[in-house]
Amino acid sequence: MPNWSTIEASFLSLSHTQQLGELAVSLARLNSWSQKSASLEVVPVLLDEILLYLSLIQRESQINIELDQLLGLLQGWKQNWLNIWNNSSETANIADIASTWSQRILALSGLLTSESMSA
């Protein structure tokens, strides 16, 4: 089981831009693990991590409507994961949505802009 307090402390030491980057990376991992057979055990942990990151971002800044929408999706997936896991079209859908959100959050972070790259 992950040490959530250590993860939280480490995450809070990052800048807001880096926090969004970490969130994007976690969503990319969710995309990948949703498509693997070991996902029954791993995906719920990833969902917990992403939900923690979102709650910490909410504390530090005003969360926008987009992130609120993501939060609702993730909570639903976590709550229904055992049912979703057995349905390959549902897991593929989660993988696609997670990938899309990962790209959106990464763009929102500004990490890919030329100014961020040179800093």
PDB file of C-alpha atoms in Angstrom:
ATOM      1  CA  MET A   1       0.000   0.000   0.000  1.00  0.00           C
ATOM      2  CA  PRO A   2       1.405   3.420  -0.912  1.00  0.00           C
ATOM      3  CA  ASN A   3       2.486   5.816   1.802  1.00  0.00           C
ATOM      4  CA  TRP A   4      -0.032   8.552   0.987  1.00  0.00           C
ATOM      5  CA  SER A   5       1.396  11.101   3.441  1.00  0.00           C
ATOM      6  CA  THR A   6       4.826  10.869   1.784  1.00  0.00           C
ATOM      7  CA  ILE A   7       3.243  11.170  -1.659  1.00  0.00           C
ATOM      8  CA  GLU A   8       1.221  14.174  -0.479  1.00  0.00           C
ATOM      9  CA  ALA A   9       4.269  15.943   0.973  1.00  0.00           C
ATOM     10  CA  SER A  10       6.292  15.314  -2.169  1.00  0.00           C
ATOM     11  CA  PHE A  11       3.465  16.549  -4.402  1.00  0.00           C
ATOM     12  CA  LEU A  12       2.936  19.719  -2.364  1.00  0.00           C
ATOM     13  CA  SER A  13       6.634  20.597  -2.709  1.00  0.00           C
ATOM     14  CA  LEU A  14       6.142  20.954  -6.486  1.00  0.00           C
ATOM     15  CA  SER A  15       5.117  24.121  -8.294  1.00  0.00           C
ATOM     16  CA  HIS A  16       1.540  24.302  -9.598  1.00  0.00           C
ATOM     17  CA  THR A  17       2.851  23.683 -13.119  1.00  0.00           C
ATOM     18  CA  GLN A  18       4.729  20.578 -11.973  1.00  0.00           C
ATOM     19  CA  GLN A  19       1.686  19.351 -10.034  1.00  0.00           C
ATOM     20  CA  LEU A  20      -0.380  19.522 -13.216  1.00  0.00           C
ATOM     21  CA  GLY A  21       2.426  17.655 -14.993  1.00  0.00           C
ATOM     22  CA  GLU A  22       2.345  14.906 -12.355  1.00  0.00           C
ATOM     23  CA  LEU A  23      -1.430  14.691 -12.730  1.00  0.00           C
ATOM     24  CA  ALA A  24      -1.018  14.333 -16.508  1.00  0.00           C
ATOM     25  CA  VAL A  25       1.575  11.559 -16.038  1.00  0.00           C
ATOM     26  CA  SER A  26      -0.713   9.694 -13.637  1.00  0.00           C
ATOM     27  CA  LEU A  27      -3.556   9.896 -16.156  1.00  0.00           C
ATOM     28  CA  ALA A  28      -1.219   8.523 -18.839  1.00  0.00           C
ATOM     29  CA  ARG A  29      -0.377   5.609 -16.512  1.00  0.00           C
ATOM     30  CA  LEU A  30      -4.112   5.048 -15.997  1.00  0.00           C
ATOM     31  CA  ASN A  31      -4.488   4.876 -19.772  1.00  0.00           C
ATOM     32  CA  SER A  32      -1.763   2.239 -19.975  1.00  0.00           C
ATOM     33  CA  TRP A  33      -2.787   0.122 -16.970  1.00  0.00           C
ATOM     34  CA  SER A  34      -6.468   0.125 -17.947  1.00  0.00           C
ATOM     35  CA  GLN A  35      -5.473  -1.997 -20.907  1.00  0.00           C
ATOM     36  CA  LYS A  36      -3.552  -4.673 -18.956  1.00  0.00           C
ATOM     37  CA  SER A  37      -4.707  -7.801 -17.181  1.00  0.00           C
ATOM     38  CA  ALA A  38      -3.092  -6.699 -13.890  1.00  0.00           C
ATOM     39  CA  SER A  39      -5.342  -3.670 -13.906  1.00  0.00           C
ATOM     40  CA  LEU A  40      -7.734  -5.139 -11.334  1.00  0.00           C
ATOM     41  CA  GLU A  41      -5.237  -4.386  -8.584  1.00  0.00           C
ATOM     42  CA  VAL A  42      -3.281  -1.465 -10.073  1.00  0.00           C
ATOM     43  CA  VAL A  43      -6.020   0.800 -11.436  1.00  0.00           C
ATOM     44  CA  PRO A  44      -7.711   1.430  -8.064  1.00  0.00           C
ATOM     45  CA  VAL A  45      -4.345   2.562  -6.642  1.00  0.00           C
ATOM     46  CA  LEU A  46      -3.804   4.863  -9.624  1.00  0.00           C
ATOM     47  CA  LEU A  47      -7.314   6.248  -9.197  1.00  0.00           C
ATOM     48  CA  ASP A  48      -6.557   6.952  -5.515  1.00  0.00           C
ATOM     49  CA  GLU A  49      -3.337   8.728  -6.514  1.00  0.00           C
ATOM     50  CA  ILE A  50      -5.071  10.866  -9.136  1.00  0.00           C
ATOM     51  CA  LEU A  51      -7.918  11.716  -6.763  1.00  0.00           C
ATOM     52  CA  LEU A  52      -5.341  12.738  -4.125  1.00  0.00           C
ATOM     53  CA  TYR A  53      -3.543  14.957  -6.645  1.00  0.00           C
ATOM     54  CA  LEU A  54      -6.807  16.600  -7.659  1.00  0.00           C
ATOM     55  CA  SER A  55      -7.782  17.253  -4.043  1.00  0.00           C
ATOM     56  CA  LEU A  56      -4.378  18.817  -3.356  1.00  0.00           C
ATOM     57  CA  ILE A  57      -4.594  20.991  -6.463  1.00  0.00           C
ATOM     58  CA  GLN A  58      -8.060  22.084  -5.312  1.00  0.00           C
ATOM     59  CA  ARG A  59      -6.629  23.161  -1.962  1.00  0.00           C
ATOM     60  CA  GLU A  60      -3.863  25.223  -3.513  1.00  0.00           C
ATOM     61  CA  SER A  61      -5.839  26.954  -6.254  1.00  0.00           C
ATOM     62  CA  GLN A  62      -9.316  27.450  -7.549  1.00  0.00           C
ATOM     63  CA  ILE A  63     -10.239  24.316  -9.429  1.00  0.00           C
ATOM     64  CA  ASN A  64     -11.841  24.995 -12.756  1.00  0.00           C
ATOM     65  CA  ILE A  65     -14.911  23.321 -14.180  1.00  0.00           C
ATOM     66  CA  GLU A  66     -12.788  21.019 -16.332  1.00  0.00           C
ATOM     67  CA  LEU A  67     -11.033  19.513 -13.319  1.00  0.00           C
ATOM     68  CA  ASP A  68     -14.387  19.201 -11.539  1.00  0.00           C
ATOM     69  CA  GLN A  69     -15.609  17.144 -14.489  1.00  0.00           C
ATOM     70  CA  LEU A  70     -12.509  14.934 -14.300  1.00  0.00           C
ATOM     71  CA  LEU A  71     -13.019  14.463 -10.561  1.00  0.00           C
ATOM     72  CA  GLY A  72     -16.560  13.176 -11.160  1.00  0.00           C
ATOM     73  CA  LEU A  73     -15.377  10.724 -13.823  1.00  0.00           C
ATOM     74  CA  LEU A  74     -12.607   9.352 -11.614  1.00  0.00           C
ATOM     75  CA  GLN A  75     -14.878   8.906  -8.605  1.00  0.00           C
ATOM     76  CA  GLY A  76     -17.361   6.990 -10.748  1.00  0.00           C
ATOM     77  CA  TRP A  77     -14.635   4.744 -12.161  1.00  0.00           C
ATOM     78  CA  LYS A  78     -13.264   4.035  -8.705  1.00  0.00           C
ATOM     79  CA  GLN A  79     -16.686   3.204  -7.318  1.00  0.00           C
ATOM     80  CA  ASN A  80     -17.534   0.864 -10.213  1.00  0.00           C
ATOM     81  CA  TRP A  81     -14.099  -0.553 -11.031  1.00  0.00           C
ATOM     82  CA  LEU A  82     -14.970  -4.201 -10.282  1.00  0.00           C
ATOM     83  CA  ASN A  83     -17.865  -4.027 -12.743  1.00  0.00           C
ATOM     84  CA  ILE A  84     -15.898  -2.052 -15.327  1.00  0.00           C
ATOM     85  CA  TRP A  85     -12.861  -4.352 -15.170  1.00  0.00           C
ATOM     86  CA  ASN A  86     -14.751  -7.283 -16.696  1.00  0.00           C
ATOM     87  CA  ASN A  87     -15.921  -5.258 -19.695  1.00  0.00           C
ATOM     88  CA  SER A  88     -13.191  -4.764 -22.301  1.00  0.00           C
ATOM     89  CA  SER A  89     -15.081  -2.006 -24.129  1.00  0.00           C
ATOM     90  CA  GLU A  90     -15.500  -0.096 -20.849  1.00  0.00           C
ATOM     91  CA  THR A  91     -11.808  -0.414 -19.968  1.00  0.00           C
ATOM     92  CA  ALA A  92     -10.881   0.699 -23.497  1.00  0.00           C
ATOM     93  CA  ASN A  93     -13.189   3.689 -23.061  1.00  0.00           C
ATOM     94  CA  ILE A  94     -11.499   4.576 -19.759  1.00  0.00           C
ATOM     95  CA  ALA A  95      -8.089   4.295 -21.424  1.00  0.00           C
ATOM     96  CA  ASP A  96      -9.169   6.669 -24.211  1.00  0.00           C
ATOM     97  CA  ILE A  97     -10.689   9.184 -21.803  1.00  0.00           C
ATOM     98  CA  ALA A  98      -7.631   9.055 -19.515  1.00  0.00           C
ATOM     99  CA  SER A  99      -5.350   9.661 -22.492  1.00  0.00           C
ATOM    100  CA  THR A 100      -7.415  12.644 -23.614  1.00  0.00           C
ATOM    101  CA  TRP A 101      -7.419  14.117 -20.093  1.00  0.00           C
ATOM    102  CA  SER A 102      -3.686  13.541 -19.759  1.00  0.00           C
ATOM    103  CA  GLN A 103      -3.082  15.585 -22.898  1.00  0.00           C
ATOM    104  CA  ARG A 104      -5.505  18.323 -21.777  1.00  0.00           C
ATOM    105  CA  ILE A 105      -3.893  18.635 -18.333  1.00  0.00           C
ATOM    106  CA  LEU A 106      -0.404  18.648 -19.833  1.00  0.00           C
ATOM    107  CA  ALA A 107      -1.442  21.474 -22.172  1.00  0.00           C
ATOM    108  CA  LEU A 108      -3.043  23.311 -19.236  1.00  0.00           C
ATOM    109  CA  SER A 109       0.170  22.981 -17.228  1.00  0.00           C
ATOM    110  CA  GLY A 110       2.177  24.971 -19.749  1.00  0.00           C
ATOM    111  CA  LEU A 111       5.045  22.489 -19.513  1.00  0.00           C
ATOM    112  CA  LEU A 112       5.164  22.075 -23.266  1.00  0.00           C
ATOM    113  CA  THR A 113       5.426  25.756 -24.140  1.00  0.00           C
ATOM    114  CA  SER A 114       8.761  27.037 -25.385  1.00  0.00           C
ATOM    115  CA  GLU A 115       9.027  29.409 -22.401  1.00  0.00           C
ATOM    116  CA  SER A 116       8.626  26.518 -19.949  1.00  0.00           C
ATOM    117  CA  MET A 117      11.088  24.381 -21.846  1.00  0.00           C
ATOM    118  CA  SER A 118      13.827  27.010 -21.596  1.00  0.00           C
ATOM    119  CA  ALA A 119      13.298  27.708 -17.876  1.00  0.00           C
TER     120      ALA A 119
END
